[in-house]
PDB file of C-alpha atoms in Angstrom:
ATOM      1  CA  MET Z   1    -144.702  13.692  21.707  1.00  0.00           C
ATOM      2  CA  VAL Z   2    -141.245  12.743  22.867  1.00  0.00           C
ATOM      3  CA  ASN Z   3    -140.056   9.626  21.141  1.00  0.00           C
ATOM      4  CA  ASN Z   4    -138.220   6.775  22.719  1.00  0.00           C
ATOM      5  CA  GLU Z   5    -134.838   7.855  21.362  1.00  0.00           C
ATOM      6  CA  GLU Z   6    -134.999  11.198  23.100  1.00  0.00           C
ATOM      7  CA  ILE Z   7    -136.014   9.558  26.380  1.00  0.00           C
ATOM      8  CA  LEU Z   8    -133.144   7.104  26.074  1.00  0.00           C
ATOM      9  CA  LYS Z   9    -130.744   9.947  25.266  1.00  0.00           C
ATOM     10  CA  ARG Z  10    -131.822  11.878  28.330  1.00  0.00           C
ATOM     11  CA  MET Z  11    -131.469   8.824  30.507  1.00  0.00           C
ATOM     12  CA  GLN Z  12    -127.949   8.288  29.222  1.00  0.00           C
ATOM     13  CA  GLN Z  13    -127.074  11.943  29.862  1.00  0.00           C
ATOM     14  CA  ASN Z  14    -128.485  11.764  33.434  1.00  0.00           C
ATOM     15  CA  ASN Z  15    -126.596   8.551  34.000  1.00  0.00           C
ATOM     16  CA  ALA Z  16    -123.342  10.207  32.845  1.00  0.00           C
ATOM     17  CA  ARG Z  17    -123.955  13.149  35.140  1.00  0.00           C
ATOM     18  CA  GLY Z  18    -124.609  10.815  38.040  1.00  0.00           C
ATOM     19  CA  GLU Z  19    -121.375   8.996  37.391  1.00  0.00           C
ATOM     20  CA  GLU Z  20    -119.518  12.291  37.232  1.00  0.00           C
ATOM     21  CA  LEU Z  21    -121.112  13.373  40.535  1.00  0.00           C
ATOM     22  CA  VAL Z  22    -120.179  10.090  42.189  1.00  0.00           C
ATOM     23  CA  LYS Z  23    -116.653  10.431  40.899  1.00  0.00           C
ATOM     24  CA  PHE Z  24    -116.453  13.984  42.211  1.00  0.00           C
ATOM     25  CA  ILE Z  25    -117.730  12.950  45.631  1.00  0.00           C
ATOM     26  CA  GLN Z  26    -115.189  10.135  45.772  1.00  0.00           C
ATOM     27  CA  GLN Z  27    -112.434  12.582  44.993  1.00  0.00           C
ATOM     28  CA  GLU Z  28    -113.616  15.119  47.552  1.00  0.00           C
ATOM     29  CA  LEU Z  29    -114.477  12.636  50.305  1.00  0.00           C
ATOM     30  CA  PRO Z  30    -110.868  12.353  51.714  1.00  0.00           C
ATOM     31  CA  LEU Z  31    -110.669  16.155  51.844  1.00  0.00           C
ATOM     32  CA  ILE Z  32    -114.040  16.380  53.591  1.00  0.00           C
ATOM     33  CA  GLN Z  33    -113.005  13.688  56.081  1.00  0.00           C
ATOM     34  CA  LYS Z  34    -109.706  15.439  56.697  1.00  0.00           C
ATOM     35  CA  ALA Z  35    -111.438  18.765  57.266  1.00  0.00           C
ATOM     36  CA  ALA Z  36    -113.886  17.158  59.654  1.00  0.00           C
ATOM     37  CA  ALA Z  37    -111.113  15.476  61.575  1.00  0.00           C
ATOM     38  CA  LYS Z  38    -109.200  18.748  61.794  1.00  0.00           C
ATOM     39  CA  ALA Z  39    -112.271  20.610  63.066  1.00  0.00           C
ATOM     40  CA  LYS Z  40    -112.889  17.864  65.604  1.00  0.00           C
ATOM     41  CA  SER Z  41    -109.282  17.927  66.821  1.00  0.00           C
ATOM     42  CA  GLU Z  42    -109.312  21.722  67.089  1.00  0.00           C
ATOM     43  CA  LYS Z  43    -112.523  21.543  69.148  1.00  0.00           C
ATOM     44  CA  LEU Z  44    -111.027  18.844  71.338  1.00  0.00           C
ATOM     45  CA  ALA Z  45    -107.849  20.948  71.764  1.00  0.00           C
ATOM     46  CA  ILE Z  46    -109.911  23.915  72.870  1.00  0.00           C
ATOM     47  CA  GLU Z  47    -111.833  21.733  75.365  1.00  0.00           C
ATOM     48  CA  ILE Z  48    -108.636  20.295  76.758  1.00  0.00           C
ATOM     49  CA  LYS Z  49    -107.125  23.765  77.083  1.00  0.00           C
ATOM     50  CA  GLU Z  50    -110.183  25.041  78.960  1.00  0.00           C
ATOM     51  CA  LYS Z  51    -110.115  21.993  81.226  1.00  0.00           C
ATOM     52  CA  ASN Z  52    -106.448  22.479  81.928  1.00  0.00           C
ATOM     53  CA  GLN Z  53    -107.159  26.083  82.874  1.00  0.00           C
ATOM     54  CA  GLN Z  54    -109.863  24.947  85.300  1.00  0.00           C
ATOM     55  CA  LEU Z  55    -107.587  22.298  86.807  1.00  0.00           C
ATOM     56  CA  LYS Z  56    -104.740  24.802  87.132  1.00  0.00           C
ATOM     57  CA  LYS Z  57    -107.080  27.265  88.858  1.00  0.00           C
ATOM     58  CA  HIS Z  58    -108.349  24.615  91.245  1.00  0.00           C
ATOM     59  CA  LEU Z  59    -104.844  23.295  91.953  1.00  0.00           C
ATOM     60  CA  GLU Z  60    -103.630  26.803  92.800  1.00  0.00           C
ATOM     61  CA  PHE Z  61    -106.530  27.262  95.244  1.00  0.00           C
ATOM     62  CA  TRP Z  62    -105.945  23.964  97.030  1.00  0.00           C
ATOM     63  CA  LYS Z  63    -102.203  24.584  97.116  1.00  0.00           C
ATOM     64  CA  ASN Z  64    -102.780  27.875  98.922  1.00  0.00           C
ATOM     65  CA  ARG Z  65    -105.384  26.243 101.181  1.00  0.00           C
ATOM     66  CA  VAL Z  66    -102.984  23.439 102.139  1.00  0.00           C
ATOM     67  CA  ILE Z  67    -100.222  25.955 102.841  1.00  0.00           C
ATOM     68  CA  GLU Z  68    -102.645  28.026 104.908  1.00  0.00           C
ATOM     69  CA  LEU Z  69    -103.686  25.030 107.000  1.00  0.00           C
ATOM     70  CA  GLU Z  70    -100.116  23.740 107.389  1.00  0.00           C
ATOM     71  CA  VAL Z  71     -98.912  27.120 108.563  1.00  0.00           C
ATOM     72  CA  MET Z  72    -101.768  27.613 110.972  1.00  0.00           C
ATOM     73  CA  THR Z  73    -101.229  24.178 112.497  1.00  0.00           C
ATOM     74  CA  GLY Z  74     -97.578  24.904 113.179  1.00  0.00           C
ATOM     75  CA  LEU Z  75     -95.915  23.268 110.171  1.00  0.00           C
ATOM     76  CA  LYS Z  76     -93.052  25.436 108.977  1.00  0.00           C
ATOM     77  CA  GLN Z  77     -92.722  26.325 105.295  1.00  0.00           C
ATOM     78  CA  TYR Z  78     -89.300  26.294 103.676  1.00  0.00           C
ATOM     79  CA  PRO Z  79     -88.657  28.076 100.376  1.00  0.00           C
ATOM     80  CA  LEU Z  80     -86.971  26.064  97.639  1.00  0.00           C
ATOM     81  CA  PRO Z  81     -83.310  27.015  97.156  1.00  0.00           C
ATOM     82  CA  SER Z  82     -82.485  29.035  94.067  1.00  0.00           C
ATOM     83  CA  ASP Z  83     -79.339  28.734  91.982  1.00  0.00           C
ATOM     84  CA  THR Z  84     -77.905  31.870  93.597  1.00  0.00           C
ATOM     85  CA  ASN Z  85     -78.248  30.278  97.024  1.00  0.00           C
ATOM     86  CA  LYS Z  86     -76.342  27.125  96.194  1.00  0.00           C
ATOM     87  CA  VAL Z  87     -73.131  26.720  98.074  1.00  0.00           C
ATOM     88  CA  ASN Z  88     -70.153  24.842  96.691  1.00  0.00           C
ATOM     89  CA  ILE Z  89     -68.528  22.868  99.448  1.00  0.00           C
ATOM     90  CA  THR Z  90     -64.886  21.979  98.815  1.00  0.00           C
ATOM     91  CA  ALA Z  91     -62.879  19.576 100.928  1.00  0.00           C
ATOM     92  CA  LYS Z  92     -60.237  21.240 102.907  1.00  0.00           C
ATOM     93  CA  GLU Z  93     -56.802  19.730 103.320  1.00  0.00           C
ATOM     94  CA  PRO Z  94     -56.520  17.808 106.585  1.00  0.00           C
ATOM     95  CA  ILE Z  95     -54.621  19.579 109.265  1.00  0.00           C
ATOM     96  CA  GLN Z  96     -51.511  17.746 110.106  1.00  0.00           C
ATOM     97  CA  ASN Z  97     -50.864  17.845 113.825  1.00  0.00           C
ATOM     98  CA  ALA Z  98     -47.296  18.085 114.956  1.00  0.00           C
ATOM     99  CA  PRO Z  99     -46.131  14.878 116.570  1.00  0.00           C
ATOM    100  CA  VAL Z 100     -46.048  14.943 120.349  1.00  0.00           C
ATOM    101  CA  LYS Z 101     -43.126  13.330 122.027  1.00  0.00           C
ATOM    102  CA  VAL Z 102     -44.007  11.647 125.260  1.00  0.00           C
ATOM    103  CA  SER Z 103     -41.180  10.678 127.563  1.00  0.00           C
ATOM    104  CA  SER Z 104     -41.517   7.646 129.738  1.00  0.00           C
ATOM    105  CA  GLU Z 105     -38.549   8.570 131.896  1.00  0.00           C
ATOM    106  CA  LEU Z 106     -39.150   9.854 135.367  1.00  0.00           C
ATOM    107  CA  PRO Z 107     -37.369  12.937 136.578  1.00  0.00           C
ATOM    108  CA  SER Z 108     -34.196  12.237 138.431  1.00  0.00           C
ATOM    109  CA  ASN Z 109     -35.472  13.922 141.558  1.00  0.00           C
ATOM    110  CA  ALA Z 110     -38.796  11.974 141.694  1.00  0.00           C
ATOM    111  CA  PRO Z 111     -39.175  10.110 144.983  1.00  0.00           C
ATOM    112  CA  SER Z 112     -39.193   6.380 144.811  1.00  0.00           C
ATOM    113  CA  ASN Z 113     -41.675   4.226 146.740  1.00  0.00           C
ATOM    114  CA  SER Z 114     -39.527   1.201 146.691  1.00  0.00           C
ATOM    115  CA  GLY Z 115     -38.447  -0.029 150.010  1.00  0.00           C
ATOM    116  CA  VAL Z 116     -40.842   2.231 151.950  1.00  0.00           C
ATOM    117  CA  LYS Z 117     -43.450   0.612 154.080  1.00  0.00           C
ATOM    118  CA  GLN Z 118     -46.412   2.714 155.135  1.00  0.00           C
ATOM    119  CA  ASP Z 119     -48.464   1.575 158.065  1.00  0.00           C
ATOM    120  CA  GLN Z 120     -52.233   2.133 157.714  1.00  0.00           C
ATOM    121  CA  PRO Z 121     -54.095   2.457 161.017  1.00  0.00           C
ATOM    122  CA  LYS Z 122     -56.935  -0.018 161.349  1.00  0.00           C
ATOM    123  CA  LYS Z 123     -60.322   1.074 162.604  1.00  0.00           C
ATOM    124  CA  ASP Z 124     -62.188  -0.925 165.163  1.00  0.00           C
ATOM    125  CA  ALA Z 125     -65.069  -2.831 163.502  1.00  0.00           C
ATOM    126  CA  ASN Z 126     -67.542  -1.947 166.238  1.00  0.00           C
ATOM    127  CA  LEU Z 127     -66.668   1.738 165.935  1.00  0.00           C
ATOM    128  CA  GLU Z 128     -67.335   1.645 162.165  1.00  0.00           C
ATOM    129  CA  LYS Z 129     -70.760   0.130 162.775  1.00  0.00           C
ATOM    130  CA  LYS Z 130     -71.638   2.807 165.346  1.00  0.00           C
ATOM    131  CA  GLU Z 131     -70.578   5.636 163.030  1.00  0.00           C
ATOM    132  CA  ALA Z 132     -72.652   4.166 160.200  1.00  0.00           C
ATOM    133  CA  ALA Z 133     -75.750   3.920 162.418  1.00  0.00           C
ATOM    134  CA  VAL Z 134     -75.371   7.570 163.575  1.00  0.00           C
ATOM    135  CA  ALA Z 135     -74.976   8.770 159.995  1.00  0.00           C
ATOM    136  CA  LYS Z 136     -78.069   6.863 158.884  1.00  0.00           C
ATOM    137  CA  LYS Z 137     -80.088   8.312 161.796  1.00  0.00           C
ATOM    138  CA  GLU Z 138     -79.018  11.861 160.995  1.00  0.00           C
ATOM    139  CA  LYS Z 139     -79.914  11.360 157.326  1.00  0.00           C
ATOM    140  CA  GLY Z 140     -83.418  10.321 158.279  1.00  0.00           C
ATOM    141  CA  PRO Z 141     -85.866   8.003 156.482  1.00  0.00           C
ATOM    142  CA  LYS Z 142     -86.167   8.055 152.690  1.00  0.00           C
ATOM    143  CA  SER Z 143     -88.729  10.552 151.551  1.00  0.00           C
ATOM    144  CA  SER Z 144     -91.655   8.881 149.829  1.00  0.00           C
ATOM    145  CA  LYS Z 145     -92.168   9.849 146.205  1.00  0.00           C
ATOM    146  CA  PRO Z 146     -95.185  12.140 145.623  1.00  0.00           C
ATOM    147  CA  GLU Z 147     -98.109  10.388 144.035  1.00  0.00           C
ATOM    148  CA  LYS Z 148     -98.706  11.221 140.437  1.00  0.00           C
ATOM    149  CA  GLN Z 149    -101.778  13.296 139.836  1.00  0.00           C
ATOM    150  CA  PRO Z 150    -104.153  11.751 137.340  1.00  0.00           C
ATOM    151  CA  ALA Z 151    -104.158  13.532 133.985  1.00  0.00           C
ATOM    152  CA  SER Z 152    -107.199  15.547 133.205  1.00  0.00           C
ATOM    153  CA  GLU Z 153    -109.574  13.808 130.828  1.00  0.00           C
ATOM    154  CA  GLU Z 154    -109.092  14.727 127.191  1.00  0.00           C
ATOM    155  CA  LYS Z 155    -112.042  16.522 125.608  1.00  0.00           C
ATOM    156  CA  ASP Z 156    -113.924  14.785 122.799  1.00  0.00           C
ATOM    157  CA  VAL Z 157    -112.793  15.769 119.327  1.00  0.00           C
ATOM    158  CA  ASN Z 158    -115.767  17.365 117.621  1.00  0.00           C
ATOM    159  CA  VAL Z 159    -116.954  20.673 116.171  1.00  0.00           C
ATOM    160  CA  SER Z 160    -117.414  22.175 119.661  1.00  0.00           C
ATOM    161  CA  ARG Z 161    -113.627  22.440 119.936  1.00  0.00           C
ATOM    162  CA  LEU Z 162    -113.631  24.944 117.043  1.00  0.00           C
ATOM    163  CA  ASP Z 163    -114.060  28.638 117.878  1.00  0.00           C
ATOM    164  CA  LEU Z 164    -116.356  29.486 114.922  1.00  0.00           C
ATOM    165  CA  ARG Z 165    -117.573  33.076 115.053  1.00  0.00           C
ATOM    166  CA  ILE Z 166    -119.387  35.619 112.881  1.00  0.00           C
ATOM    167  CA  GLY Z 167    -117.039  38.221 111.463  1.00  0.00           C
ATOM    168  CA  ARG Z 168    -117.403  41.261 109.245  1.00  0.00           C
ATOM    169  CA  ILE Z 169    -114.709  42.054 106.702  1.00  0.00           C
ATOM    170  CA  LEU Z 170    -113.856  45.702 107.247  1.00  0.00           C
ATOM    171  CA  ASN Z 171    -111.266  45.853 104.496  1.00  0.00           C
ATOM    172  CA  ALA Z 172    -109.829  43.462 101.925  1.00  0.00           C
ATOM    173  CA  LYS Z 173    -106.901  43.904  99.565  1.00  0.00           C
ATOM    174  CA  LYS Z 174    -104.567  41.750  97.547  1.00  0.00           C
ATOM    175  CA  HIS Z 175    -101.528  40.332  99.257  1.00  0.00           C
ATOM    176  CA  PRO Z 176     -98.470  42.438  98.286  1.00  0.00           C
ATOM    177  CA  ASP Z 177     -96.334  39.338  97.609  1.00  0.00           C
ATOM    178  CA  ALA Z 178     -98.874  36.683  96.460  1.00  0.00           C
ATOM    179  CA  GLU Z 179    -101.223  37.124  93.485  1.00  0.00           C
ATOM    180  CA  SER Z 180    -103.717  34.463  94.652  1.00  0.00           C
ATOM    181  CA  LEU Z 181    -104.129  35.680  98.255  1.00  0.00           C
ATOM    182  CA  TYR Z 182    -106.276  38.388  99.914  1.00  0.00           C
ATOM    183  CA  VAL Z 183    -105.417  40.148 103.154  1.00  0.00           C
ATOM    184  CA  GLU Z 184    -108.485  41.070 105.138  1.00  0.00           C
ATOM    185  CA  GLU Z 185    -109.157  42.956 108.351  1.00  0.00           C
ATOM    186  CA  ILE Z 186    -112.070  41.188 110.073  1.00  0.00           C
ATOM    187  CA  ASP Z 187    -114.068  42.299 113.107  1.00  0.00           C
ATOM    188  CA  VAL Z 188    -114.831  39.163 115.198  1.00  0.00           C
ATOM    189  CA  GLY Z 189    -116.204  41.002 118.245  1.00  0.00           C
ATOM    190  CA  GLU Z 190    -112.879  41.726 119.916  1.00  0.00           C
ATOM    191  CA  ASP Z 191    -111.110  44.971 120.861  1.00  0.00           C
ATOM    192  CA  LYS Z 192    -109.408  45.102 117.446  1.00  0.00           C
ATOM    193  CA  PRO Z 193    -109.939  43.365 114.122  1.00  0.00           C
ATOM    194  CA  ARG Z 194    -107.919  40.317 113.109  1.00  0.00           C
ATOM    195  CA  THR Z 195    -105.694  40.062 110.061  1.00  0.00           C
ATOM    196  CA  VAL Z 196    -106.636  37.097 107.894  1.00  0.00           C
ATOM    197  CA  VAL Z 197    -104.969  35.778 104.728  1.00  0.00           C
ATOM    198  CA  SER Z 198    -107.216  33.846 102.357  1.00  0.00           C
ATOM    199  CA  GLY Z 199    -106.594  32.153  99.007  1.00  0.00           C
ATOM    200  CA  LEU Z 200    -109.780  33.415  97.359  1.00  0.00           C
ATOM    201  CA  VAL Z 201    -108.549  35.748  94.639  1.00  0.00           C
ATOM    202  CA  LYS Z 202    -109.474  33.375  91.777  1.00  0.00           C
ATOM    203  CA  PHE Z 203    -112.946  32.611  93.205  1.00  0.00           C
ATOM    204  CA  VAL Z 204    -114.350  35.743  94.827  1.00  0.00           C
ATOM    205  CA  PRO Z 205    -114.016  39.247  93.254  1.00  0.00           C
ATOM    206  CA  LEU Z 206    -112.394  41.858  95.492  1.00  0.00           C
ATOM    207  CA  GLU Z 207    -115.506  44.029  95.554  1.00  0.00           C
ATOM    208  CA  GLU Z 208    -117.546  41.117  96.951  1.00  0.00           C
ATOM    209  CA  MET Z 209    -115.108  40.809  99.864  1.00  0.00           C
ATOM    210  CA  GLN Z 210    -115.744  44.269 101.210  1.00  0.00           C
ATOM    211  CA  ASN Z 211    -118.021  44.817 104.255  1.00  0.00           C
ATOM    212  CA  ARG Z 212    -119.169  41.193 104.101  1.00  0.00           C
ATOM    213  CA  LEU Z 213    -120.406  38.948 106.944  1.00  0.00           C
ATOM    214  CA  VAL Z 214    -118.447  35.682 107.110  1.00  0.00           C
ATOM    215  CA  VAL Z 215    -117.878  32.671 109.370  1.00  0.00           C
ATOM    216  CA  VAL Z 216    -114.386  32.719 110.820  1.00  0.00           C
ATOM    217  CA  LEU Z 217    -112.351  29.994 112.583  1.00  0.00           C
ATOM    218  CA  CYS Z 218    -110.639  31.953 115.373  1.00  0.00           C
ATOM    219  CA  ASN Z 219    -108.575  29.461 117.404  1.00  0.00           C
ATOM    220  CA  LEU Z 220    -106.015  28.290 114.929  1.00  0.00           C
ATOM    221  CA  LYS Z 221    -102.446  29.191 115.773  1.00  0.00           C
ATOM    222  CA  PRO Z 222    -101.502  32.510 114.090  1.00  0.00           C
ATOM    223  CA  ALA Z 223     -98.916  32.024 111.405  1.00  0.00           C
ATOM    224  CA  LYS Z 224     -97.149  33.980 108.698  1.00  0.00           C
ATOM    225  CA  MET Z 225     -98.212  33.509 105.087  1.00  0.00           C
ATOM    226  CA  ARG Z 226     -95.837  35.121 102.648  1.00  0.00           C
ATOM    227  CA  GLY Z 227     -94.731  37.591 105.292  1.00  0.00           C
ATOM    228  CA  VAL Z 228     -98.224  38.480 106.643  1.00  0.00           C
ATOM    229  CA  THR Z 229     -99.402  36.973 109.919  1.00  0.00           C
ATOM    230  CA  SER Z 230    -102.839  35.351 109.514  1.00  0.00           C
ATOM    231  CA  GLU Z 231    -104.870  35.163 112.739  1.00  0.00           C
ATOM    232  CA  ALA Z 232    -107.923  33.196 111.601  1.00  0.00           C
ATOM    233  CA  MET Z 233    -109.498  31.448 108.583  1.00  0.00           C
ATOM    234  CA  VAL Z 234    -112.596  32.296 106.527  1.00  0.00           C
ATOM    235  CA  MET Z 235    -114.806  29.222 106.124  1.00  0.00           C
ATOM    236  CA  CYS Z 236    -115.954  28.302 102.598  1.00  0.00           C
ATOM    237  CA  ALA Z 237    -117.935  25.626 100.747  1.00  0.00           C
ATOM    238  CA  SER Z 238    -115.927  24.349  97.841  1.00  0.00           C
ATOM    239  CA  THR Z 239    -115.838  22.060  94.788  1.00  0.00           C
ATOM    240  CA  PRO Z 240    -113.048  21.536  92.203  1.00  0.00           C
ATOM    241  CA  ASP Z 241    -114.494  24.389  90.122  1.00  0.00           C
ATOM    242  CA  LYS Z 242    -116.214  26.718  92.592  1.00  0.00           C
ATOM    243  CA  VAL Z 243    -115.693  28.179  96.036  1.00  0.00           C
ATOM    244  CA  GLU Z 244    -118.348  30.064  98.049  1.00  0.00           C
ATOM    245  CA  ILE Z 245    -117.873  31.910 101.340  1.00  0.00           C
ATOM    246  CA  LEU Z 246    -120.411  30.660 103.887  1.00  0.00           C
ATOM    247  CA  THR Z 247    -123.298  33.024 104.489  1.00  0.00           C
ATOM    248  CA  PRO Z 248    -124.402  33.712 108.102  1.00  0.00           C
ATOM    249  CA  PRO Z 249    -128.109  34.157 108.992  1.00  0.00           C
ATOM    250  CA  SER Z 250    -129.569  37.620 109.180  1.00  0.00           C
ATOM    251  CA  ASN Z 251    -129.479  39.797 112.298  1.00  0.00           C
ATOM    252  CA  VAL Z 252    -126.086  38.426 113.411  1.00  0.00           C
ATOM    253  CA  VAL Z 253    -123.301  40.621 114.756  1.00  0.00           C
ATOM    254  CA  PRO Z 254    -119.570  40.137 114.809  1.00  0.00           C
ATOM    255  CA  GLY Z 255    -118.583  37.874 117.682  1.00  0.00           C
ATOM    256  CA  ASP Z 256    -121.708  35.698 117.611  1.00  0.00           C
ATOM    257  CA  ARG Z 257    -120.682  32.072 117.985  1.00  0.00           C
ATOM    258  CA  VAL Z 258    -121.586  29.425 115.411  1.00  0.00           C
ATOM    259  CA  VAL Z 259    -122.602  26.260 117.261  1.00  0.00           C
ATOM    260  CA  CYS Z 260    -124.033  22.778 116.760  1.00  0.00           C
ATOM    261  CA  ASP Z 261    -126.771  21.829 119.202  1.00  0.00           C
ATOM    262  CA  GLU Z 262    -125.942  18.130 118.973  1.00  0.00           C
ATOM    263  CA  TYR Z 263    -122.322  18.820 120.051  1.00  0.00           C
ATOM    264  CA  PRO Z 264    -122.375  21.352 122.910  1.00  0.00           C
ATOM    265  CA  GLY Z 265    -119.261  22.566 124.617  1.00  0.00           C
ATOM    266  CA  GLU Z 266    -116.778  25.436 124.930  1.00  0.00           C
ATOM    267  CA  PRO Z 267    -114.125  25.818 122.238  1.00  0.00           C
ATOM    268  CA  ASP Z 268    -110.387  25.552 122.932  1.00  0.00           C
ATOM    269  CA  THR Z 269    -108.640  28.846 123.539  1.00  0.00           C
ATOM    270  CA  LEU Z 270    -106.081  27.686 120.963  1.00  0.00           C
ATOM    271  CA  LEU Z 271    -106.193  24.398 119.046  1.00  0.00           C
ATOM    272  CA  PRO Z 272    -103.040  22.432 119.836  1.00  0.00           C
ATOM    273  CA  PRO Z 273    -101.181  22.076 116.500  1.00  0.00           C
ATOM    274  CA  LYS Z 274     -99.682  18.697 117.301  1.00  0.00           C
ATOM    275  CA  LYS Z 275    -103.030  17.087 118.025  1.00  0.00           C
ATOM    276  CA  LYS Z 276    -104.520  18.221 114.665  1.00  0.00           C
ATOM    277  CA  ILE Z 277    -107.997  18.836 116.027  1.00  0.00           C
ATOM    278  CA  PHE Z 278    -109.200  20.740 112.977  1.00  0.00           C
ATOM    279  CA  GLU Z 279    -107.880  18.092 110.574  1.00  0.00           C
ATOM    280  CA  GLN Z 280    -109.959  15.470 112.460  1.00  0.00           C
ATOM    281  CA  VAL Z 281    -113.121  17.594 112.479  1.00  0.00           C
ATOM    282  CA  ALA Z 282    -112.897  18.998 108.926  1.00  0.00           C
ATOM    283  CA  PRO Z 283    -113.945  15.845 106.958  1.00  0.00           C
ATOM    284  CA  ASP Z 284    -117.386  15.974 108.616  1.00  0.00           C
ATOM    285  CA  LEU Z 285    -117.974  19.668 107.822  1.00  0.00           C
ATOM    286  CA  LYS Z 286    -120.253  19.699 104.750  1.00  0.00           C
ATOM    287  CA  THR Z 287    -123.247  21.374 103.179  1.00  0.00           C
ATOM    288  CA  ASP Z 288    -126.414  19.299 102.842  1.00  0.00           C
ATOM    289  CA  GLY Z 289    -128.904  19.087 100.002  1.00  0.00           C
ATOM    290  CA  ASN Z 290    -130.447  22.423 101.025  1.00  0.00           C
ATOM    291  CA  CYS Z 291    -127.160  24.334 101.160  1.00  0.00           C
ATOM    292  CA  ASN Z 292    -127.157  24.216 104.995  1.00  0.00           C
ATOM    293  CA  ALA Z 293    -123.786  24.037 106.721  1.00  0.00           C
ATOM    294  CA  THR Z 294    -123.566  20.870 108.865  1.00  0.00           C
ATOM    295  CA  TYR Z 295    -121.284  18.785 111.025  1.00  0.00           C
ATOM    296  CA  LYS Z 296    -122.081  15.049 110.769  1.00  0.00           C
ATOM    297  CA  SER Z 297    -125.498  16.105 109.301  1.00  0.00           C
ATOM    298  CA  ALA Z 298    -126.270  18.320 112.289  1.00  0.00           C
ATOM    299  CA  LEU Z 299    -126.928  21.975 111.463  1.00  0.00           C
ATOM    300  CA  LEU Z 300    -124.387  24.749 112.205  1.00  0.00           C
ATOM    301  CA  LYS Z 301    -126.264  27.764 113.445  1.00  0.00           C
ATOM    302  CA  VAL Z 302    -126.190  30.981 115.443  1.00  0.00           C
ATOM    303  CA  ALA Z 303    -128.426  30.534 118.480  1.00  0.00           C
ATOM    304  CA  ASP Z 304    -131.884  32.029 118.002  1.00  0.00           C
ATOM    305  CA  LYS Z 305    -130.840  33.648 114.688  1.00  0.00           C
ATOM    306  CA  GLY Z 306    -130.686  30.885 112.109  1.00  0.00           C
ATOM    307  CA  VAL Z 307    -128.574  28.437 110.107  1.00  0.00           C
ATOM    308  CA  VAL Z 308    -125.298  29.098 108.262  1.00  0.00           C
ATOM    309  CA  LYS Z 309    -125.627  28.348 104.516  1.00  0.00           C
ATOM    310  CA  SER Z 310    -123.776  28.305 101.240  1.00  0.00           C
ATOM    311  CA  THR Z 311    -125.199  30.259  98.324  1.00  0.00           C
ATOM    312  CA  THR Z 312    -125.660  27.426  95.783  1.00  0.00           C
ATOM    313  CA  LEU Z 313    -123.292  24.522  96.648  1.00  0.00           C
ATOM    314  CA  THR Z 314    -124.930  21.400  98.026  1.00  0.00           C
ATOM    315  CA  ASN Z 315    -123.342  18.252  99.490  1.00  0.00           C
ATOM    316  CA  VAL Z 316    -119.803  19.646  99.301  1.00  0.00           C
ATOM    317  CA  GLN Z 317    -116.932  19.993 101.718  1.00  0.00           C
ATOM    318  CA  ILE Z 318    -116.564  23.009 104.051  1.00  0.00           C
ATOM    319  CA  LYS Z 319    -113.006  24.280 104.678  1.00  0.00           C
TER     320      LYS Z 319
END
């Protein structure tokens, strides 16, 4: 049997080991805490970097989108001046004009009016009145001003003013002078396809752009974007992190009009840039909870063919 002395000895040994273990942990604890803090900061740095990349990507998209809308609504874009284009303007020395001498003396042969009395014949007062009456009669009565025609009533500003049509992308390629832009040739049911510039490079792969049915806004003013004239705009549902091209219903053909039954009417031939019709309508273009494209909660559709939709995005803006 184990006697009490051995038990006590073992207890003392275990106690000593425990104290050594506690001492070791106390020594290592700052290093453990430091390592944990470093790992946490590295993880946080990675998360921040990823978030910055997402924000940068989204900012680039909206920058291109704003430029696209500004250009199409008639707002000119001016490139920032580079150092090589700066012009140093130096003050030129003022030109000293030669003094001009003006003589106040009259020529010696100038005739003098002094002492000469000129008789002015007086007209008869009655004769003057008769002449004035004859002249007035010959002139005739004052012509009355034409009445102003009342101005035609201004159309309501709603989605019916937008010429939204189904289009098919026949060809898409990257813009030669802008990495974030595509240049597409889109059939919208006219004699020839329209050239459209879209800032979708970072959101839609090039292969997904080819031979694709889309919804196109066709009555914005054509405008150059980085040297290429854009004649329409591809409509998309978008969030800060994701952009989806709107999907038309099946059985549509290029040229089919996208309408809203609650807001009937014919679209403008060309939206007047100064009146900013699209900018007033755009805030009410959204997808609903079922991915349907809507204007003020009313469905956007192709008559007798179905509703325009987004692929996955719900309750987001359409632009």
